């Protein structure tokens, strides 16, 4: 009887230690910009994607597009655009709208940013590092340009740097 109690205690101990090790940690950055979005914009809620005439809600990680007579929110692009390359497509950063319905300005956005729109090269205001979003704003405030310098004192490019000649 004593051995049965020891075996039962051993099995219970074995089962409890293996189940505690089976925990999985999932780290999801809810509300952070997607990898395909322009980096460095920390206070925006939406992108407008002219080529697919859709919005992307950053906080909810959803596309917003018009279909079947209503605005649809989905984790995926409409079926017709599922093969669209979000990395190379142009995204308009809507930094002046923070409501729930960016499509109230759809007519304006569609007219200004038509399909195939390629505006100025998209600015990256920061950088991303190791899947963690790290933003560094560097607009050279405080830098004073000296027009009299004209890049003199830089040599002709044939020198040996700091080595002795």
PDB file of C-alpha atoms in Angstrom:
ATOM      1  CA  UNK A   1       0.000   0.000   0.000  1.00  0.00           C
ATOM      2  CA  UNK A   2       2.870   2.340   0.826  1.00  0.00           C
ATOM      3  CA  UNK A   3       4.437   1.782  -2.604  1.00  0.00           C
ATOM      4  CA  UNK A   4       1.130   2.568  -4.355  1.00  0.00           C
ATOM      5  CA  UNK A   5       0.954   5.912  -2.528  1.00  0.00           C
ATOM      6  CA  UNK A   6       4.544   6.710  -3.529  1.00  0.00           C
ATOM      7  CA  UNK A   7       3.882   5.783  -7.167  1.00  0.00           C
ATOM      8  CA  UNK A   8       0.693   7.912  -7.212  1.00  0.00           C
ATOM      9  CA  UNK A   9       2.538  10.853  -5.649  1.00  0.00           C
ATOM     10  CA  UNK A  10       5.341  10.471  -8.206  1.00  0.00           C
ATOM     11  CA  UNK A  11       2.886  10.445 -11.119  1.00  0.00           C
ATOM     12  CA  UNK A  12       1.076  13.528  -9.792  1.00  0.00           C
ATOM     13  CA  UNK A  13       4.385  15.317  -9.315  1.00  0.00           C
ATOM     14  CA  UNK A  14       5.519  14.348 -12.823  1.00  0.00           C
ATOM     15  CA  UNK A  15       2.248  15.500 -14.424  1.00  0.00           C
ATOM     16  CA  UNK A  16       2.198  18.866 -12.639  1.00  0.00           C
ATOM     17  CA  UNK A  17       5.799  19.714 -13.532  1.00  0.00           C
ATOM     18  CA  UNK A  18       5.344  18.890 -17.227  1.00  0.00           C
ATOM     19  CA  UNK A  19       2.147  20.938 -17.540  1.00  0.00           C
ATOM     20  CA  UNK A  20       3.716  24.035 -16.030  1.00  0.00           C
ATOM     21  CA  UNK A  21       6.531  23.880 -18.570  1.00  0.00           C
ATOM     22  CA  UNK A  22       4.062  23.735 -21.457  1.00  0.00           C
ATOM     23  CA  UNK A  23       3.048  27.377 -21.149  1.00  0.00           C
ATOM     24  CA  UNK A  24       3.464  29.467 -24.280  1.00  0.00           C
ATOM     25  CA  UNK A  25       4.244  33.155 -24.322  1.00  0.00           C
ATOM     26  CA  UNK A  26       2.772  35.181 -27.162  1.00  0.00           C
ATOM     27  CA  UNK A  27       3.880  38.753 -27.757  1.00  0.00           C
ATOM     28  CA  UNK A  28       1.608  40.713 -30.084  1.00  0.00           C
ATOM     29  CA  UNK A  29       2.090  44.425 -30.642  1.00  0.00           C
ATOM     30  CA  UNK A  30      -1.519  45.543 -30.792  1.00  0.00           C
ATOM     31  CA  UNK A  31      -1.881  49.012 -32.187  1.00  0.00           C
ATOM     32  CA  UNK A  32       1.634  49.221 -33.600  1.00  0.00           C
ATOM     33  CA  UNK A  33       2.275  50.031 -37.256  1.00  0.00           C
ATOM     34  CA  UNK A  34       2.670  47.062 -39.605  1.00  0.00           C
ATOM     35  CA  UNK A  35       6.080  46.113 -40.998  1.00  0.00           C
ATOM     36  CA  UNK A  36       5.028  47.340 -44.449  1.00  0.00           C
ATOM     37  CA  UNK A  37       4.034  50.806 -43.183  1.00  0.00           C
ATOM     38  CA  UNK A  38       6.266  53.880 -43.181  1.00  0.00           C
ATOM     39  CA  UNK A  39       8.411  53.927 -40.034  1.00  0.00           C
ATOM     40  CA  UNK A  40       8.506  56.647 -37.435  1.00  0.00           C
ATOM     41  CA  UNK A  41       4.935  57.860 -37.373  1.00  0.00           C
ATOM     42  CA  UNK A  42       3.879  57.324 -33.779  1.00  0.00           C
ATOM     43  CA  UNK A  43       0.688  59.361 -33.513  1.00  0.00           C
ATOM     44  CA  UNK A  44      -1.379  58.186 -36.470  1.00  0.00           C
ATOM     45  CA  UNK A  45      -4.355  55.883 -36.739  1.00  0.00           C
ATOM     46  CA  UNK A  46      -4.817  55.276 -40.476  1.00  0.00           C
ATOM     47  CA  UNK A  47      -3.137  54.854 -43.841  1.00  0.00           C
ATOM     48  CA  UNK A  48      -4.975  55.363 -47.108  1.00  0.00           C
ATOM     49  CA  UNK A  49      -3.830  52.962 -49.823  1.00  0.00           C
ATOM     50  CA  UNK A  50      -4.725  54.541 -53.187  1.00  0.00           C
ATOM     51  CA  UNK A  51      -4.093  51.476 -55.369  1.00  0.00           C
ATOM     52  CA  UNK A  52      -6.700  49.429 -53.518  1.00  0.00           C
ATOM     53  CA  UNK A  53      -8.879  52.387 -52.468  1.00  0.00           C
ATOM     54  CA  UNK A  54      -8.815  51.176 -48.883  1.00  0.00           C
ATOM     55  CA  UNK A  55      -7.825  52.381 -45.461  1.00  0.00           C
ATOM     56  CA  UNK A  56      -5.728  50.561 -42.897  1.00  0.00           C
ATOM     57  CA  UNK A  57      -6.640  50.981 -39.235  1.00  0.00           C
ATOM     58  CA  UNK A  58      -3.358  50.700 -37.318  1.00  0.00           C
ATOM     59  CA  UNK A  59      -4.887  50.345 -33.846  1.00  0.00           C
ATOM     60  CA  UNK A  60      -7.160  47.463 -34.841  1.00  0.00           C
ATOM     61  CA  UNK A  61      -4.929  45.960 -37.580  1.00  0.00           C
ATOM     62  CA  UNK A  62      -7.800  46.047 -40.058  1.00  0.00           C
ATOM     63  CA  UNK A  63      -8.358  47.121 -43.625  1.00  0.00           C
ATOM     64  CA  UNK A  64     -11.429  49.252 -44.295  1.00  0.00           C
ATOM     65  CA  UNK A  65     -12.903  49.121 -47.787  1.00  0.00           C
ATOM     66  CA  UNK A  66     -16.210  49.652 -49.541  1.00  0.00           C
ATOM     67  CA  UNK A  67     -18.038  46.559 -50.717  1.00  0.00           C
ATOM     68  CA  UNK A  68     -21.618  45.352 -51.132  1.00  0.00           C
ATOM     69  CA  UNK A  69     -22.949  48.838 -50.431  1.00  0.00           C
ATOM     70  CA  UNK A  70     -21.235  49.308 -47.059  1.00  0.00           C
ATOM     71  CA  UNK A  71     -17.849  49.879 -45.444  1.00  0.00           C
ATOM     72  CA  UNK A  72     -16.237  46.620 -44.364  1.00  0.00           C
ATOM     73  CA  UNK A  73     -13.543  46.091 -41.733  1.00  0.00           C
ATOM     74  CA  UNK A  74     -11.378  43.025 -42.290  1.00  0.00           C
ATOM     75  CA  UNK A  75      -7.948  41.674 -41.426  1.00  0.00           C
ATOM     76  CA  UNK A  76      -7.492  41.014 -45.141  1.00  0.00           C
ATOM     77  CA  UNK A  77      -7.653  43.081 -48.295  1.00  0.00           C
ATOM     78  CA  UNK A  78     -10.638  42.569 -50.600  1.00  0.00           C
ATOM     79  CA  UNK A  79     -10.435  39.360 -52.648  1.00  0.00           C
ATOM     80  CA  UNK A  80      -9.543  41.279 -55.830  1.00  0.00           C
ATOM     81  CA  UNK A  81      -6.426  42.725 -54.140  1.00  0.00           C
ATOM     82  CA  UNK A  82      -5.158  39.774 -52.088  1.00  0.00           C
ATOM     83  CA  UNK A  83      -1.964  39.621 -54.190  1.00  0.00           C
ATOM     84  CA  UNK A  84      -1.240  43.337 -53.811  1.00  0.00           C
ATOM     85  CA  UNK A  85       2.286  44.037 -52.533  1.00  0.00           C
ATOM     86  CA  UNK A  86       1.834  46.261 -49.487  1.00  0.00           C
ATOM     87  CA  UNK A  87       5.583  46.771 -49.113  1.00  0.00           C
ATOM     88  CA  UNK A  88       6.037  48.478 -52.479  1.00  0.00           C
ATOM     89  CA  UNK A  89       2.628  50.152 -52.755  1.00  0.00           C
ATOM     90  CA  UNK A  90       2.197  53.800 -51.860  1.00  0.00           C
ATOM     91  CA  UNK A  91       0.625  54.564 -48.480  1.00  0.00           C
ATOM     92  CA  UNK A  92      -0.763  57.959 -47.540  1.00  0.00           C
ATOM     93  CA  UNK A  93      -0.271  58.674 -43.846  1.00  0.00           C
ATOM     94  CA  UNK A  94      -3.429  60.314 -42.503  1.00  0.00           C
ATOM     95  CA  UNK A  95      -1.913  62.270 -39.653  1.00  0.00           C
ATOM     96  CA  UNK A  96      -4.808  64.683 -39.254  1.00  0.00           C
ATOM     97  CA  UNK A  97      -7.644  62.212 -38.576  1.00  0.00           C
ATOM     98  CA  UNK A  98      -8.171  60.287 -35.327  1.00  0.00           C
ATOM     99  CA  UNK A  99     -11.840  59.235 -35.427  1.00  0.00           C
ATOM    100  CA  UNK A 100     -13.417  55.841 -36.201  1.00  0.00           C
ATOM    101  CA  UNK A 101     -14.594  56.516 -39.765  1.00  0.00           C
ATOM    102  CA  UNK A 102     -11.822  57.821 -42.032  1.00  0.00           C
ATOM    103  CA  UNK A 103     -14.008  57.044 -45.032  1.00  0.00           C
ATOM    104  CA  UNK A 104     -16.105  60.169 -44.403  1.00  0.00           C
ATOM    105  CA  UNK A 105     -13.309  61.831 -46.424  1.00  0.00           C
ATOM    106  CA  UNK A 106     -13.187  59.044 -49.018  1.00  0.00           C
ATOM    107  CA  UNK A 107     -14.287  61.266 -51.938  1.00  0.00           C
ATOM    108  CA  UNK A 108     -11.503  63.747 -51.134  1.00  0.00           C
ATOM    109  CA  UNK A 109      -8.907  61.003 -50.669  1.00  0.00           C
ATOM    110  CA  UNK A 110      -9.957  59.213 -53.859  1.00  0.00           C
ATOM    111  CA  UNK A 111      -9.736  62.439 -55.897  1.00  0.00           C
ATOM    112  CA  UNK A 112      -6.423  63.583 -54.427  1.00  0.00           C
ATOM    113  CA  UNK A 113      -4.753  60.145 -54.235  1.00  0.00           C
ATOM    114  CA  UNK A 114      -6.030  58.312 -57.321  1.00  0.00           C
ATOM    115  CA  UNK A 115      -5.191  54.713 -58.252  1.00  0.00           C
ATOM    116  CA  UNK A 116      -1.553  54.560 -59.282  1.00  0.00           C
ATOM    117  CA  UNK A 117      -0.720  57.702 -57.278  1.00  0.00           C
ATOM    118  CA  UNK A 118       2.985  58.016 -56.578  1.00  0.00           C
ATOM    119  CA  UNK A 119       3.562  61.150 -54.563  1.00  0.00           C
ATOM    120  CA  UNK A 120       6.804  62.321 -53.082  1.00  0.00           C
ATOM    121  CA  UNK A 121       9.057  59.552 -51.809  1.00  0.00           C
ATOM    122  CA  UNK A 122       7.660  58.409 -48.519  1.00  0.00           C
ATOM    123  CA  UNK A 123       9.511  59.793 -45.560  1.00  0.00           C
ATOM    124  CA  UNK A 124      10.792  57.536 -42.867  1.00  0.00           C
ATOM    125  CA  UNK A 125      10.986  59.570 -39.699  1.00  0.00           C
ATOM    126  CA  UNK A 126      12.758  56.869 -37.743  1.00  0.00           C
ATOM    127  CA  UNK A 127      13.936  53.320 -38.017  1.00  0.00           C
ATOM    128  CA  UNK A 128      12.872  49.871 -36.919  1.00  0.00           C
ATOM    129  CA  UNK A 129      15.224  47.621 -34.986  1.00  0.00           C
ATOM    130  CA  UNK A 130      14.941  43.863 -34.308  1.00  0.00           C
ATOM    131  CA  UNK A 131      11.158  43.622 -34.599  1.00  0.00           C
ATOM    132  CA  UNK A 132      10.879  46.231 -31.850  1.00  0.00           C
ATOM    133  CA  UNK A 133       9.762  49.566 -33.072  1.00  0.00           C
ATOM    134  CA  UNK A 134      12.354  52.140 -32.179  1.00  0.00           C
ATOM    135  CA  UNK A 135      11.868  55.639 -33.468  1.00  0.00           C
ATOM    136  CA  UNK A 136      14.436  58.358 -33.465  1.00  0.00           C
ATOM    137  CA  UNK A 137      13.434  61.796 -34.616  1.00  0.00           C
ATOM    138  CA  UNK A 138      16.336  63.745 -36.034  1.00  0.00           C
ATOM    139  CA  UNK A 139      15.407  66.945 -37.780  1.00  0.00           C
ATOM    140  CA  UNK A 140      18.742  68.707 -37.120  1.00  0.00           C
ATOM    141  CA  UNK A 141      17.196  71.338 -34.883  1.00  0.00           C
ATOM    142  CA  UNK A 142      19.854  73.629 -33.586  1.00  0.00           C
ATOM    143  CA  UNK A 143      22.135  73.002 -36.560  1.00  0.00           C
ATOM    144  CA  UNK A 144      23.319  76.246 -38.042  1.00  0.00           C
ATOM    145  CA  UNK A 145      24.569  76.115 -41.610  1.00  0.00           C
ATOM    146  CA  UNK A 146      27.718  78.088 -42.313  1.00  0.00           C
ATOM    147  CA  UNK A 147      27.521  79.229 -45.959  1.00  0.00           C
ATOM    148  CA  UNK A 148      31.151  80.388 -45.901  1.00  0.00           C
ATOM    149  CA  UNK A 149      32.520  76.889 -45.289  1.00  0.00           C
ATOM    150  CA  UNK A 150      31.698  75.348 -48.695  1.00  0.00           C
ATOM    151  CA  UNK A 151      32.998  71.957 -47.548  1.00  0.00           C
ATOM    152  CA  UNK A 152      36.605  73.142 -47.535  1.00  0.00           C
ATOM    153  CA  UNK A 153      38.983  71.392 -45.158  1.00  0.00           C
ATOM    154  CA  UNK A 154      37.764  68.027 -46.400  1.00  0.00           C
ATOM    155  CA  UNK A 155      40.632  67.314 -48.749  1.00  0.00           C
ATOM    156  CA  UNK A 156      40.461  65.950 -52.250  1.00  0.00           C
ATOM    157  CA  UNK A 157      39.656  62.358 -51.343  1.00  0.00           C
ATOM    158  CA  UNK A 158      43.168  61.047 -52.049  1.00  0.00           C
ATOM    159  CA  UNK A 159      44.552  61.334 -48.550  1.00  0.00           C
ATOM    160  CA  UNK A 160      45.210  58.597 -46.024  1.00  0.00           C
ATOM    161  CA  UNK A 161      42.883  59.803 -43.319  1.00  0.00           C
ATOM    162  CA  UNK A 162      44.576  60.212 -39.952  1.00  0.00           C
ATOM    163  CA  UNK A 163      47.724  58.270 -40.918  1.00  0.00           C
ATOM    164  CA  UNK A 164      51.068  60.025 -40.981  1.00  0.00           C
ATOM    165  CA  UNK A 165      52.297  60.611 -44.534  1.00  0.00           C
TER     166      UNK A 165
END
